[in-house]
């Protein structure tokens, strides 16, 4: 058996973990809303049409915040269309996803759903086809107590108390040619600054996220962040990062190494934020909101076929990636990367939550089930709270097409408020089990409480409605602690959650 080791120290801390790094995302896209969270007439629907089976899955994921209503969708969205009596709401062509948006679910309905699911809302405004004026108006509608045009409109629409939305996205992926109202970095930086100023004048308690690059692959990545922040640095609290990975060539070692890119991405954006801070002699620190991350590639061809046959229909089954076991391993590594960067990544959203590149799937009129990526997210969200510990990992490494020195063991650790320690580890080795030695001497009297492990012999194995537990966690081999040093077996190609306590 191969060996790797980890050294932990209770005083060797990266930072406290903002629970919002376990956020997710619901866009008016595909069957995320209609057929996902909302399906009136379904046997599990509540009196408002929300599927209770879906809410139960969301609750298991312990999602503290959900980004809404887009995504690309938001860049053509008029928030006024989504409030007031449902029968009066217009049907609109959504140019982001070539779908008809009926506006049956809008801000009020979504806020009710989010409350049922135990989540706050991270609300995205339209800075594509609209501007600071409408941004100011929606903050007034959502957060002002009353006595003004839009706050009184909210009250008239049945919501006396403000929604109290604290976190706002200033548009979405404004660097992308696919975006309605794409802008240059300087154009966007100016409009984001003016929108942020006016939104915060209406409600000074809010925080705002400026759009960073929509991927590291964008030719403007880096210069976009620099030029955009040069315009709005003092007015914004976070810069967004978006990243999706795929494995179209079936290269599992290369695919599992993609978090090397994610890590570089985070470090680069932190460096740029701090460079602008230095240039401006500012005391303000801009942190990161990794508000779209996941695996996304399985459904690309299928989506082209859907659009060929069925453009402009309602709730087209778009972006319905079916996730396999290796996708769960990469999702686990992506979560590890977020925890490792908890000092600067304060918000992150698994994109998305239901049906659309999602951990939870539903069938219209049928069941709901958990995809493979559901489990690492659930474990991280439930056990990865508290403090992120600087985790010194000594592991054999490998080379693949894009990277050298990829550690076979990708790991990090957290400590909760009661002093319990959790180690999260992915074994990227296709063949070899590892004996992992974990130095816990500074914690005193730790024992292994639980070893949760996920492995499947077939990296392409998936869960389906008929076989929902094909890829699911089980108890791992666990291990022992002797004089403060734990020894735990980590099987080849596995996701591991090792929980230590007294
Ligand atoms: O999450 C799906 C889409 O991916 C979002 O709408 C967009 O922001 C990104 O390109």
CSV table of C-alpha atoms and ligand atoms in Angstrom, one decimal, residues 25 27 29 67 71-73 97 172-173 178 242 244 292 296 319 351-352 357, ligand 1:
chain,number,residue,atom,x,y,z
A,25,UNK,CA,-28.0,28.4,-7.6
A,27,UNK,CA,-31.9,30.0,-12.5
A,29,UNK,CA,-33.5,27.8,-17.0
A,67,UNK,CA,-28.3,32.6,-6.2
A,71,UNK,CA,-27.4,33.3,-14.7
A,72,UNK,CA,-27.5,34.3,-18.4
A,73,UNK,CA,-31.3,34.6,-18.0
A,97,UNK,CA,-32.0,29.9,-23.3
A,172,UNK,CA,-23.9,38.0,-14.8
A,173,UNK,CA,-20.9,37.2,-17.0
A,178,UNK,CA,-23.3,35.1,-25.3
A,242,UNK,CA,-17.2,31.0,-12.6
A,244,UNK,CA,-17.0,24.4,-15.1
A,292,UNK,CA,-20.8,29.2,-10.4
A,296,UNK,CA,-20.7,20.6,-17.1
A,319,UNK,CA,-28.4,21.2,-19.2
A,351,UNK,CA,-24.3,25.6,-10.2
A,352,UNK,CA,-27.0,24.6,-10.0
A,357,UNK,CA,-26.4,20.7,-14.0
B,1,LIG,O1,-25.2,27.8,-15.0
B,1,LIG,C1,-25.5,27.8,-16.3
B,1,LIG,C2,-25.0,29.1,-17.0
B,1,LIG,O2,-23.6,29.1,-17.0
B,1,LIG,C3,-25.3,30.4,-16.4
B,1,LIG,O3,-26.5,30.9,-16.8
B,1,LIG,C4,-24.2,31.3,-16.8
B,1,LIG,O4,-23.9,32.3,-15.9
B,1,LIG,C5,-23.1,30.4,-17.1
B,1,LIG,O5,-22.5,30.6,-18.3
